[in-house]
mmCIF file of C-alpha atoms in Angstrom:
data_model
loop_
_atom_site.group_PDB
_atom_site.id
_atom_site.type_symbol
_atom_site.label_atom_id
_atom_site.label_comp_id
_atom_site.label_asym_id
_atom_site.label_seq_id
_atom_site.Cartn_x
_atom_site.Cartn_y
_atom_site.Cartn_z
ATOM 1 C CA UNK O 28 0.000 0.000 0.000
ATOM 2 C CA UNK O 29 1.384 3.395 -0.982
ATOM 3 C CA UNK O 30 0.104 6.930 -1.501
ATOM 4 C CA UNK O 31 -2.317 9.054 0.508
ATOM 5 C CA UNK O 32 -5.190 7.235 2.192
ATOM 6 C CA UNK O 33 -8.084 8.198 4.414
ATOM 7 C CA UNK O 34 -9.209 5.908 7.239
ATOM 8 C CA UNK O 35 -12.988 5.451 7.509
ATOM 9 C CA UNK O 36 -15.143 3.208 9.709
ATOM 10 C CA UNK O 37 -15.937 -0.051 7.934
ATOM 11 C CA UNK O 38 -19.194 -0.067 5.917
ATOM 12 C CA UNK O 39 -21.890 -2.583 6.855
ATOM 13 C CA UNK O 40 -23.841 -4.513 4.204
ATOM 14 C CA UNK O 41 -27.290 -4.939 5.736
ATOM 15 C CA UNK O 42 -28.886 -7.119 3.047
ATOM 16 C CA UNK O 43 -27.385 -10.001 1.051
ATOM 17 C CA UNK O 44 -28.630 -13.086 -0.790
ATOM 18 C CA UNK O 45 -25.376 -14.976 -1.385
ATOM 19 C CA UNK O 46 -26.769 -17.375 -3.966
ATOM 20 C CA UNK O 47 -27.924 -14.493 -6.189
ATOM 21 C CA UNK O 48 -24.273 -13.821 -7.076
ATOM 22 C CA UNK O 49 -24.649 -16.625 -9.635
ATOM 23 C CA UNK O 50 -26.953 -14.336 -11.642
ATOM 24 C CA UNK O 51 -24.506 -11.504 -12.283
ATOM 25 C CA UNK O 52 -24.169 -10.821 -15.989
ATOM 26 C CA UNK O 53 -26.527 -13.675 -16.913
ATOM 27 C CA UNK O 54 -30.062 -12.250 -16.896
ATOM 28 C CA UNK O 55 -29.913 -9.321 -19.318
ATOM 29 C CA UNK O 56 -30.728 -11.276 -22.465
ATOM 30 C CA UNK O 57 -33.977 -13.102 -23.022
ATOM 31 C CA UNK O 58 -35.250 -15.571 -25.586
ATOM 32 C CA UNK O 59 -34.042 -15.159 -29.191
ATOM 33 C CA UNK O 60 -31.517 -12.520 -28.137
ATOM 34 C CA UNK O 61 -34.095 -10.048 -26.824
ATOM 35 C CA UNK O 62 -33.636 -8.015 -23.687
ATOM 36 C CA UNK O 63 -34.006 -9.937 -20.449
ATOM 37 C CA UNK O 64 -37.007 -8.943 -18.330
ATOM 38 C CA UNK O 65 -38.018 -9.662 -14.724
ATOM 39 C CA UNK O 66 -39.201 -13.155 -15.661
ATOM 40 C CA UNK O 67 -35.796 -13.946 -17.200
ATOM 41 C CA UNK O 68 -34.245 -13.011 -13.863
ATOM 42 C CA UNK O 69 -36.827 -14.886 -11.809
ATOM 43 C CA UNK O 70 -36.437 -18.114 -13.796
ATOM 44 C CA UNK O 71 -32.669 -18.131 -13.344
ATOM 45 C CA UNK O 72 -32.940 -17.184 -9.669
ATOM 46 C CA UNK O 73 -35.122 -20.213 -8.985
ATOM 47 C CA UNK O 74 -32.776 -22.431 -10.992
ATOM 48 C CA UNK O 75 -29.875 -21.307 -8.792
ATOM 49 C CA UNK O 76 -31.918 -21.801 -5.621
ATOM 50 C CA UNK O 77 -32.875 -25.306 -6.671
ATOM 51 C CA UNK O 78 -29.368 -26.534 -7.472
ATOM 52 C CA UNK O 79 -27.045 -25.472 -4.653
ATOM 53 C CA UNK O 80 -25.879 -27.997 -2.053
ATOM 54 C CA UNK O 81 -23.885 -27.186 1.102
ATOM 55 C CA UNK O 82 -20.466 -27.666 -0.523
ATOM 56 C CA UNK O 83 -21.320 -25.494 -3.495
ATOM 57 C CA UNK O 84 -22.980 -22.921 -1.254
ATOM 58 C CA UNK O 85 -19.891 -22.652 0.921
ATOM 59 C CA UNK O 86 -17.629 -22.282 -2.103
ATOM 60 C CA UNK O 87 -19.810 -19.578 -3.652
ATOM 61 C CA UNK O 88 -20.336 -17.695 -0.389
ATOM 62 C CA UNK O 89 -16.614 -17.788 0.415
ATOM 63 C CA UNK O 90 -15.874 -16.097 -2.910
ATOM 64 C CA UNK O 91 -18.651 -13.560 -2.379
ATOM 65 C CA UNK O 92 -17.685 -12.713 1.199
ATOM 66 C CA UNK O 93 -14.064 -12.331 0.077
ATOM 67 C CA UNK O 94 -15.295 -9.969 -2.662
ATOM 68 C CA UNK O 95 -17.180 -7.976 -0.037
ATOM 69 C CA UNK O 96 -14.099 -7.694 2.156
ATOM 70 C CA UNK O 97 -11.732 -6.504 -0.573
ATOM 71 C CA UNK O 98 -14.416 -4.055 -1.749
ATOM 72 C CA UNK O 99 -14.668 -2.489 1.715
ATOM 73 C CA UNK O 100 -17.643 -4.167 3.401
ATOM 74 C CA UNK O 101 -16.752 -5.321 6.930
ATOM 75 C CA UNK O 102 -20.040 -6.958 8.028
ATOM 76 C CA UNK O 103 -22.970 -8.571 6.251
ATOM 77 C CA UNK O 104 -26.562 -9.456 7.007
ATOM 78 C CA UNK O 105 -27.259 -12.662 5.066
ATOM 79 C CA UNK O 106 -31.014 -12.962 4.383
ATOM 80 C CA UNK O 107 -31.018 -16.740 4.160
ATOM 81 C CA UNK O 108 -33.806 -19.136 3.189
ATOM 82 C CA UNK O 109 -32.095 -22.056 1.414
ATOM 83 C CA UNK O 110 -32.674 -24.166 4.508
ATOM 84 C CA UNK O 111 -33.418 -27.682 3.272
ATOM 85 C CA UNK O 112 -32.696 -30.119 0.484
ATOM 86 C CA UNK O 113 -34.524 -29.709 -2.823
ATOM 87 C CA UNK O 114 -38.047 -30.937 -2.198
ATOM 88 C CA UNK O 115 -37.960 -29.878 1.458
ATOM 89 C CA UNK O 116 -36.206 -32.787 3.210
ATOM 90 C CA UNK O 117 -34.108 -31.525 6.107
ATOM 91 C CA UNK O 118 -30.335 -31.660 6.221
ATOM 92 C CA UNK O 119 -28.931 -33.489 9.275
ATOM 93 C CA UNK O 120 -27.503 -30.486 11.136
ATOM 94 C CA UNK O 121 -28.154 -27.038 9.654
ATOM 95 C CA UNK O 122 -25.819 -27.907 6.795
ATOM 96 C CA UNK O 123 -26.623 -24.889 4.624
ATOM 97 C CA UNK O 124 -26.370 -22.448 7.528
ATOM 98 C CA UNK O 125 -23.074 -23.931 8.677
ATOM 99 C CA UNK O 126 -21.799 -23.588 5.102
ATOM 100 C CA UNK O 127 -22.461 -19.844 5.261
ATOM 101 C CA UNK O 128 -20.763 -19.579 8.648
ATOM 102 C CA UNK O 129 -17.662 -21.393 7.400
ATOM 103 C CA UNK O 130 -17.561 -19.127 4.368
ATOM 104 C CA UNK O 131 -17.728 -16.036 6.582
ATOM 105 C CA UNK O 132 -15.005 -17.443 8.840
ATOM 106 C CA UNK O 133 -12.740 -18.028 5.827
ATOM 107 C CA UNK O 134 -13.269 -14.480 4.597
ATOM 108 C CA UNK O 135 -13.092 -12.971 8.100
ATOM 109 C CA UNK O 136 -16.244 -10.878 7.672
ATOM 110 C CA UNK O 137 -18.740 -10.263 10.466
ATOM 111 C CA UNK O 138 -21.890 -12.276 9.766
ATOM 112 C CA UNK O 139 -25.435 -11.735 11.001
ATOM 113 C CA UNK O 140 -27.312 -14.778 9.735
ATOM 114 C CA UNK O 141 -30.873 -13.597 9.124
ATOM 115 C CA UNK O 142 -32.671 -16.920 9.316
ATOM 116 C CA UNK O 143 -35.762 -16.450 7.166
ATOM 117 C CA UNK O 144 -39.304 -17.724 7.605
ATOM 118 C CA UNK O 145 -40.839 -18.606 4.209
ATOM 119 C CA UNK O 146 -44.135 -20.519 4.253
ATOM 120 C CA UNK O 147 -46.277 -19.610 1.243
ATOM 121 C CA UNK O 148 -45.877 -19.336 -2.525
ATOM 122 C CA UNK O 149 -47.153 -15.763 -2.463
ATOM 123 C CA UNK O 150 -50.393 -13.921 -3.109
ATOM 124 C CA UNK O 151 -52.199 -13.820 -6.419
ATOM 125 C CA UNK O 152 -53.700 -10.613 -7.797
ATOM 126 C CA UNK O 153 -56.926 -11.283 -5.907
ATOM 127 C CA UNK O 154 -55.115 -11.750 -2.612
ATOM 128 C CA UNK O 155 -55.369 -15.552 -2.444
ATOM 129 C CA UNK O 156 -52.475 -17.364 -0.757
ATOM 130 C CA UNK O 157 -50.595 -19.604 -3.208
ATOM 131 C CA UNK O 158 -49.075 -23.004 -2.519
ATOM 132 C CA UNK O 159 -45.306 -23.366 -2.520
ATOM 133 C CA UNK O 160 -43.815 -24.362 -5.849
ATOM 134 C CA UNK O 161 -41.306 -27.194 -6.118
ATOM 135 C CA UNK O 162 -38.277 -24.955 -5.582
ATOM 136 C CA UNK O 163 -39.847 -23.011 -2.705
ATOM 137 C CA UNK O 164 -40.394 -26.267 -0.809
ATOM 138 C CA UNK O 165 -36.744 -26.166 0.297
ATOM 139 C CA UNK O 166 -37.325 -22.756 1.879
ATOM 140 C CA UNK O 167 -40.178 -23.792 4.179
ATOM 141 C CA UNK O 168 -40.478 -25.184 7.707
ATOM 142 C CA UNK O 169 -44.205 -25.837 7.288
ATOM 143 C CA UNK O 170 -45.449 -23.220 9.710
ATOM 144 C CA UNK O 171 -44.130 -20.528 12.033
ATOM 145 C CA UNK O 172 -43.885 -22.933 14.958
ATOM 146 C CA UNK O 173 -41.686 -25.250 12.902
ATOM 147 C CA UNK O 174 -39.530 -22.328 11.813
ATOM 148 C CA UNK O 175 -39.165 -21.149 15.417
ATOM 149 C CA UNK O 176 -38.049 -24.612 16.558
ATOM 150 C CA UNK O 177 -35.424 -24.834 13.828
ATOM 151 C CA UNK O 178 -34.395 -21.226 14.455
ATOM 152 C CA UNK O 179 -33.726 -21.864 18.128
ATOM 153 C CA UNK O 180 -31.667 -24.975 17.437
ATOM 154 C CA UNK O 181 -29.714 -22.997 14.823
ATOM 155 C CA UNK O 182 -28.581 -20.633 17.567
ATOM 156 C CA UNK O 183 -26.439 -23.352 19.134
ATOM 157 C CA UNK O 184 -25.057 -24.508 15.775
ATOM 158 C CA UNK O 185 -24.021 -20.957 14.872
ATOM 159 C CA UNK O 186 -22.339 -20.535 18.249
ATOM 160 C CA UNK O 187 -20.329 -23.687 17.549
ATOM 161 C CA UNK O 188 -19.162 -22.289 14.220
ATOM 162 C CA UNK O 189 -18.310 -18.949 15.810
ATOM 163 C CA UNK O 190 -16.022 -20.679 18.314
ATOM 164 C CA UNK O 191 -15.841 -17.625 20.552
ATOM 165 C CA UNK O 192 -14.655 -15.129 17.944
ATOM 166 C CA UNK O 193 -17.751 -12.955 18.323
ATOM 167 C CA UNK O 194 -18.000 -12.528 14.550
ATOM 168 C CA UNK O 195 -21.290 -14.402 14.102
ATOM 169 C CA UNK O 196 -24.733 -13.558 15.448
ATOM 170 C CA UNK O 197 -28.206 -14.853 14.694
ATOM 171 C CA UNK O 198 -31.016 -12.661 13.435
ATOM 172 C CA UNK O 199 -34.431 -13.398 11.995
ATOM 173 C CA UNK O 200 -36.376 -12.506 8.891
ATOM 174 C CA UNK O 201 -39.879 -12.764 7.511
ATOM 175 C CA UNK O 202 -39.403 -13.165 3.789
ATOM 176 C CA UNK O 203 -42.411 -10.935 3.004
ATOM 177 C CA UNK O 204 -46.096 -10.629 3.750
ATOM 178 C CA UNK O 205 -46.584 -12.636 0.546
ATOM 179 C CA UNK O 206 -44.673 -15.602 1.971
ATOM 180 C CA UNK O 207 -45.844 -15.550 5.596
ATOM 181 C CA UNK O 208 -49.628 -15.469 6.208
ATOM 182 C CA UNK O 209 -51.037 -13.140 8.905
ATOM 183 C CA UNK O 210 -51.796 -15.967 11.345
ATOM 184 C CA UNK O 211 -48.122 -16.947 11.244
ATOM 185 C CA UNK O 212 -46.979 -13.331 11.637
ATOM 186 C CA UNK O 213 -48.815 -13.299 14.952
ATOM 187 C CA UNK O 214 -46.953 -16.421 16.109
ATOM 188 C CA UNK O 215 -43.580 -14.911 15.217
ATOM 189 C CA UNK O 216 -44.423 -11.587 16.867
ATOM 190 C CA UNK O 217 -45.285 -13.369 20.102
ATOM 191 C CA UNK O 218 -42.338 -15.764 20.264
ATOM 192 C CA UNK O 219 -39.222 -14.119 18.829
ATOM 193 C CA UNK O 220 -36.789 -12.659 21.404
ATOM 194 C CA UNK O 221 -37.296 -8.895 21.632
ATOM 195 C CA UNK O 222 -33.604 -8.100 21.240
ATOM 196 C CA UNK O 223 -33.159 -10.078 18.022
ATOM 197 C CA UNK O 224 -33.044 -8.097 14.757
ATOM 198 C CA UNK O 225 -35.933 -8.868 12.401
ATOM 199 C CA UNK O 226 -35.865 -8.116 8.674
ATOM 200 C CA UNK O 227 -38.568 -8.253 6.003
ATOM 201 C CA UNK O 228 -38.834 -7.519 2.278
ATOM 202 C CA UNK O 229 -41.435 -4.759 2.108
ATOM 203 C CA UNK O 230 -43.338 -3.135 -0.770
ATOM 204 C CA UNK O 231 -40.657 -3.885 -3.329
ATOM 205 C CA UNK O 232 -43.153 -3.823 -6.214
ATOM 206 C CA UNK O 233 -46.640 -2.307 -6.709
ATOM 207 C CA UNK O 234 -48.108 -5.776 -7.347
ATOM 208 C CA UNK O 235 -47.162 -6.804 -3.787
ATOM 209 C CA UNK O 236 -49.089 -3.838 -2.377
ATOM 210 C CA UNK O 237 -52.123 -4.496 -4.565
ATOM 211 C CA UNK O 238 -52.270 -8.181 -3.582
ATOM 212 C CA UNK O 239 -51.887 -7.351 0.115
ATOM 213 C CA UNK O 240 -54.671 -4.763 -0.103
ATOM 214 C CA UNK O 241 -56.895 -7.293 -1.854
ATOM 215 C CA UNK O 242 -56.193 -9.964 0.759
ATOM 216 C CA UNK O 243 -56.070 -7.955 3.979
ATOM 217 C CA UNK O 244 -57.391 -4.467 3.306
ATOM 218 C CA UNK O 245 -54.100 -2.803 4.270
ATOM 219 C CA UNK O 246 -50.655 -2.271 2.797
ATOM 220 C CA UNK O 247 -47.756 -4.572 3.798
ATOM 221 C CA UNK O 248 -46.541 -1.968 6.308
ATOM 222 C CA UNK O 249 -50.086 -1.715 7.662
ATOM 223 C CA UNK O 250 -50.272 -5.489 8.061
ATOM 224 C CA UNK O 251 -47.008 -5.562 10.023
ATOM 225 C CA UNK O 252 -48.255 -2.690 12.181
ATOM 226 C CA UNK O 253 -51.504 -4.587 12.835
ATOM 227 C CA UNK O 254 -49.480 -7.474 14.267
ATOM 228 C CA UNK O 255 -47.167 -5.360 16.408
ATOM 229 C CA UNK O 256 -44.080 -5.905 14.273
ATOM 230 C CA UNK O 257 -43.106 -2.268 13.668
ATOM 231 C CA UNK O 258 -40.362 -1.358 16.137
ATOM 232 C CA UNK O 259 -36.723 -0.242 16.175
ATOM 233 C CA UNK O 260 -35.593 -3.875 15.809
ATOM 234 C CA UNK O 261 -37.418 -4.197 12.448
ATOM 235 C CA UNK O 262 -35.642 -3.537 9.156
ATOM 236 C CA UNK O 263 -37.810 -3.082 6.071
ATOM 237 C CA UNK O 264 -35.806 -3.985 2.972
ATOM 238 C CA UNK O 265 -36.430 -1.959 -0.201
ATOM 239 C CA UNK O 266 -39.578 -0.078 0.999
ATOM 240 C CA UNK O 267 -39.838 1.234 -2.538
ATOM 241 C CA UNK O 268 -43.581 1.799 -2.993
ATOM 242 C CA UNK O 269 -45.000 3.348 0.169
ATOM 243 C CA UNK O 270 -48.021 5.452 1.023
ATOM 244 C CA UNK O 271 -47.659 8.546 3.223
ATOM 245 C CA UNK O 272 -49.253 6.520 6.030
ATOM 246 C CA UNK O 273 -46.652 3.768 5.545
ATOM 247 C CA UNK O 274 -43.840 6.311 5.772
ATOM 248 C CA UNK O 275 -45.269 7.804 8.937
ATOM 249 C CA UNK O 276 -45.756 4.395 10.573
ATOM 250 C CA UNK O 277 -42.273 3.117 9.746
ATOM 251 C CA UNK O 278 -40.667 6.383 10.809
ATOM 252 C CA UNK O 279 -42.562 6.833 14.074
ATOM 253 C CA UNK O 280 -41.688 3.245 15.038
ATOM 254 C CA UNK O 281 -37.978 3.939 14.446
ATOM 255 C CA UNK O 282 -37.626 1.109 11.942
ATOM 256 C CA UNK O 283 -34.533 0.726 9.805
ATOM 257 C CA UNK O 284 -34.954 0.899 6.029
ATOM 258 C CA UNK O 285 -32.404 -1.080 4.021
ATOM 259 C CA UNK O 286 -32.085 0.477 0.596
ATOM 260 C CA UNK O 287 -30.347 -1.601 -2.089
ATOM 261 C CA UNK O 288 -30.028 0.997 -4.852
ATOM 262 C CA UNK O 289 -28.041 -0.981 -7.425
ATOM 263 C CA UNK O 290 -30.386 -3.976 -7.142
ATOM 264 C CA UNK O 291 -33.489 -1.806 -7.227
ATOM 265 C CA UNK O 292 -32.138 -0.265 -10.435
ATOM 266 C CA UNK O 293 -31.159 -3.615 -11.944
ATOM 267 C CA UNK O 294 -34.615 -5.094 -11.295
ATOM 268 C CA UNK O 295 -36.463 -1.911 -12.300
ATOM 269 C CA UNK O 296 -38.157 -1.849 -8.894
ATOM 270 C CA UNK O 297 -38.120 1.935 -8.626
ATOM 271 C CA UNK O 298 -36.651 4.506 -6.257
ATOM 272 C CA UNK O 299 -37.899 4.506 -2.693
ATOM 273 C CA UNK O 300 -38.650 7.646 -0.626
ATOM 274 C CA UNK O 301 -35.446 7.559 1.391
ATOM 275 C CA UNK O 302 -35.416 11.242 2.380
ATOM 276 C CA UNK O 303 -39.030 11.203 3.530
ATOM 277 C CA UNK O 304 -38.404 8.042 5.555
ATOM 278 C CA UNK O 305 -35.338 9.545 7.226
ATOM 279 C CA UNK O 306 -37.233 12.746 8.001
ATOM 280 C CA UNK O 307 -40.056 10.672 9.522
ATOM 281 C CA UNK O 308 -37.607 9.013 11.945
ATOM 282 C CA UNK O 309 -36.495 5.862 10.136
ATOM 283 C CA UNK O 310 -32.850 4.768 10.078
ATOM 284 C CA UNK O 311 -31.426 4.406 6.561
ATOM 285 C CA UNK O 312 -29.051 1.501 5.862
ATOM 286 C CA UNK O 313 -27.603 0.011 2.673
ATOM 287 C CA UNK O 314 -27.300 -3.472 1.180
ATOM 288 C CA UNK O 315 -26.146 -5.225 -1.969
ATOM 289 C CA UNK O 316 -29.044 -7.723 -2.165
ATOM 290 C CA UNK O 317 -28.441 -9.687 -5.408
ATOM 291 C CA UNK O 318 -24.821 -8.483 -5.870
ATOM 292 C CA UNK O 319 -25.198 -7.026 -9.341
ATOM 293 C CA UNK O 320 -22.541 -4.766 -7.800
ATOM 294 C CA UNK O 321 -20.498 -5.321 -4.635
ATOM 295 C CA UNK O 322 -19.239 -1.826 -3.856
ATOM 296 C CA UNK O 323 -20.183 0.242 -0.786
ATOM 297 C CA UNK O 324 -19.318 3.470 -2.560
ATOM 298 C CA UNK O 325 -21.579 2.802 -5.505
ATOM 299 C CA UNK O 326 -24.458 2.002 -3.132
ATOM 300 C CA UNK O 327 -23.763 5.217 -1.206
ATOM 301 C CA UNK O 328 -23.638 7.275 -4.367
ATOM 302 C CA UNK O 329 -26.744 5.635 -5.814
ATOM 303 C CA UNK O 330 -28.716 6.507 -2.670
ATOM 304 C CA UNK O 331 -28.160 10.201 -3.306
ATOM 305 C CA UNK O 332 -28.359 9.968 -7.086
ATOM 306 C CA UNK O 333 -31.694 8.162 -6.851
ATOM 307 C CA UNK O 334 -33.045 10.968 -4.702
ATOM 308 C CA UNK O 335 -31.842 13.580 -7.198
ATOM 309 C CA UNK O 336 -33.411 11.722 -10.118
ATOM 310 C CA UNK O 337 -36.667 11.158 -8.215
ATOM 311 C CA UNK O 338 -37.097 14.752 -7.067
ATOM 312 C CA UNK O 339 -35.008 16.965 -9.335
ATOM 313 C CA UNK O 340 -33.326 18.377 -6.235
ATOM 314 C CA UNK O 341 -29.598 18.190 -5.491
ATOM 315 C CA UNK O 342 -28.149 17.463 -2.062
ATOM 316 C CA UNK O 343 -30.944 15.360 -0.598
ATOM 317 C CA UNK O 344 -28.443 13.589 1.677
ATOM 318 C CA UNK O 345 -25.256 15.231 2.916
ATOM 319 C CA UNK O 346 -21.972 13.300 2.616
ATOM 320 C CA UNK O 347 -22.096 12.723 6.382
ATOM 321 C CA UNK O 348 -25.610 11.250 6.128
ATOM 322 C CA UNK O 349 -24.546 9.013 3.250
ATOM 323 C CA UNK O 350 -21.582 7.726 5.259
ATOM 324 C CA UNK O 351 -23.856 7.143 8.249
ATOM 325 C CA UNK O 352 -26.210 5.014 6.140
ATOM 326 C CA UNK O 353 -23.282 2.809 5.126
ATOM 327 C CA UNK O 354 -22.021 2.404 8.686
ATOM 328 C CA UNK O 355 -24.216 3.435 11.622
ATOM 329 C CA UNK O 356 -27.420 2.533 9.791
ATOM 330 C CA UNK O 357 -26.113 -0.923 8.994
ATOM 331 C CA UNK O 358 -24.962 -1.530 12.567
ATOM 332 C CA UNK O 359 -28.386 -0.531 13.873
ATOM 333 C CA UNK O 360 -30.205 -2.662 11.310
ATOM 334 C CA UNK O 361 -28.205 -5.769 12.197
ATOM 335 C CA UNK O 362 -28.173 -5.204 15.956
ATOM 336 C CA UNK O 363 -24.390 -4.866 16.028
ATOM 337 C CA UNK O 364 -22.325 -2.846 18.488
ATOM 338 C CA UNK O 365 -19.786 -0.336 17.290
ATOM 339 C CA UNK O 366 -16.317 -1.724 16.638
ATOM 340 C CA UNK O 367 -12.892 -0.720 15.341
ATOM 341 C CA UNK O 368 -13.238 -2.192 11.827
ATOM 342 C CA UNK O 369 -11.758 0.282 9.349
ATOM 343 C CA UNK O 370 -11.130 0.759 5.656
ATOM 344 C CA UNK O 371 -8.315 2.816 4.162
ATOM 345 C CA UNK O 372 -9.394 4.579 0.978
ATOM 346 C CA UNK O 373 -7.039 6.107 -1.566
ATOM 347 C CA UNK O 374 -7.387 9.856 -1.712
ATOM 348 C CA UNK O 375 -5.037 10.290 -4.687
ATOM 349 C CA UNK O 376 -6.480 7.956 -7.315
ATOM 350 C CA UNK O 377 -7.803 8.925 -10.724
ATOM 351 C CA UNK O 378 -11.265 9.129 -9.169
ATOM 352 C CA UNK O 379 -10.491 10.701 -5.798
ATOM 353 C CA UNK O 380 -7.536 13.057 -6.352
ATOM 354 C CA UNK O 381 -8.633 16.486 -5.183
ATOM 355 C CA UNK O 382 -11.687 15.225 -3.301
ATOM 356 C CA UNK O 383 -12.232 16.524 0.195
ATOM 357 C CA UNK O 384 -12.135 13.446 2.457
ATOM 358 C CA UNK O 385 -15.715 13.756 3.784
ATOM 359 C CA UNK O 386 -16.964 13.772 0.189
ATOM 360 C CA UNK O 387 -15.308 10.489 -0.847
ATOM 361 C CA UNK O 388 -18.726 8.731 -0.848
ATOM 362 C CA UNK O 389 -19.514 10.794 -3.956
ATOM 363 C CA UNK O 390 -16.237 10.066 -5.793
ATOM 364 C CA UNK O 391 -14.587 6.817 -4.632
ATOM 365 C CA UNK O 392 -15.319 3.240 -5.680
ATOM 366 C CA UNK O 393 -14.239 -0.141 -4.350
ATOM 367 C CA UNK O 394 -11.206 0.148 -6.636
ATOM 368 C CA UNK O 395 -9.929 2.844 -4.247
ATOM 369 C CA UNK O 396 -10.008 0.575 -1.167
ATOM 370 C CA UNK O 397 -6.355 0.167 -0.200
ATOM 371 C CA UNK O 398 -6.808 -2.029 2.883
ATOM 372 C CA UNK O 399 -9.477 -3.450 5.168
ATOM 373 C CA UNK O 400 -9.139 -4.354 8.847
ATOM 374 C CA UNK O 401 -11.812 -6.436 10.586
ATOM 375 C CA UNK O 402 -11.633 -7.515 14.235
ATOM 376 C CA UNK O 403 -8.034 -6.350 14.435
ATOM 377 C CA UNK O 404 -6.785 -8.264 11.359
ATOM 378 C CA UNK O 405 -5.862 -6.776 7.989
ATOM 379 C CA UNK O 406 -7.788 -8.952 5.531
ATOM 380 C CA UNK O 407 -7.399 -7.076 2.255
ATOM 381 C CA UNK O 408 -4.793 -5.049 0.447
ATOM 382 C CA UNK O 409 -5.315 -3.519 -2.992
ATOM 383 C CA UNK O 410 -8.144 -5.827 -4.001
ATOM 384 C CA UNK O 411 -6.466 -9.045 -2.810
ATOM 385 C CA UNK O 412 -7.638 -10.977 0.217
ATOM 386 C CA UNK O 413 -4.728 -11.638 2.542
ATOM 387 C CA UNK O 414 -5.882 -15.211 3.255
ATOM 388 C CA UNK O 415 -7.750 -16.228 0.131
ATOM 389 C CA UNK O 416 -6.023 -14.342 -2.670
ATOM 390 C CA UNK O 417 -7.889 -12.803 -5.584
ATOM 391 C CA UNK O 418 -11.670 -13.325 -5.203
ATOM 392 C CA UNK O 419 -11.937 -13.488 -9.010
ATOM 393 C CA UNK O 420 -9.974 -16.733 -8.890
ATOM 394 C CA UNK O 421 -12.404 -18.098 -6.289
ATOM 395 C CA UNK O 422 -15.373 -17.330 -8.526
ATOM 396 C CA UNK O 423 -13.637 -18.842 -11.555
ATOM 397 C CA UNK O 424 -13.024 -22.010 -9.565
ATOM 398 C CA UNK O 425 -16.667 -22.139 -8.457
ATOM 399 C CA UNK O 426 -18.031 -21.850 -12.007
ATOM 400 C CA UNK O 427 -15.474 -24.403 -13.232
ATOM 401 C CA UNK O 428 -16.445 -26.840 -10.493
ATOM 402 C CA UNK O 429 -20.164 -26.260 -11.141
ATOM 403 C CA UNK O 430 -20.727 -26.336 -14.900
ATOM 404 C CA UNK O 431 -24.485 -26.383 -14.320
ATOM 405 C CA UNK O 432 -24.175 -22.646 -13.674
ATOM 406 C CA UNK O 433 -22.005 -21.951 -16.729
#
């Protein structure tokens, strides 16, 4: 490492689906060479979800977590629902979850495993609950009580994998109000420990809101509020299509909102009302979701750029607020304490030369990350992981070993 650098607190990635990394650069072309649409993406996402086993999952997640580390992310919230074998048969001992923990240990990143409840195939346009499809069967524990039993036993398994390092913690997630019926929401609300972070996909697309209104007479945020789930421990992921009442409810409850700007752009989801949510009292955090991009600086920049494009107004978030979303917001969302994880960012690169240090979120990229220190150990220098080498080589090995994804 040489040249001028600026030390910044390590960014926190509050929303990740590790297996989605398979999709990067593979969903933009549809049938007969046409442009790929949402259904192109969805078909390939389910194919990836159906095929991964624990060994492949660990290999893929190790590469991804190493990519996160060298790009400047120091902690990750893994929104995980690949619990069981294809078809729904259980693994002997939390095999998929242990695979993620071993991958995080190899990469040295802090992991909050957001164990996800997923019980239904969704809602149709008329609000009717759909059965699970064949792929979704591996996501489900049957009902909320079954999920809670597995969740509690996972706590001990994750502690074994952590082996006293303090890098791993367990959190919870409701996949969405489409995938968890109201009766099961009530069970989760009554049984989950109050100090455990709880995440949920919320109002990512207008169709989700319309189906929820048809089924329950309220928006997804309204349904969560009805069941007592809005609180500071709740993180709403995406929160793209909200009513003024939704914004007020989420803000007054002190919820975290995990924006994933590069994913929301890639999937054409839209631009959520981040400024209004922050002004209402919500905590803004950032995530990479499907990993179309793994770069904390691009997510930071896209948060502000989305606001400018949505409103036609410049300076919706100050550089300090953008940095806080990438750090303090992520810590709050994942229930993590402050720590001494730091990233050194080049201040004299082609992109950053001349930038005032507080404004690096608007000029830097992951290419400017000179080094990363997590839990007292330097784990990355100039894009190379100090233990695992170049993450690109890890991905190449994964795709070579798994030609079904080629």
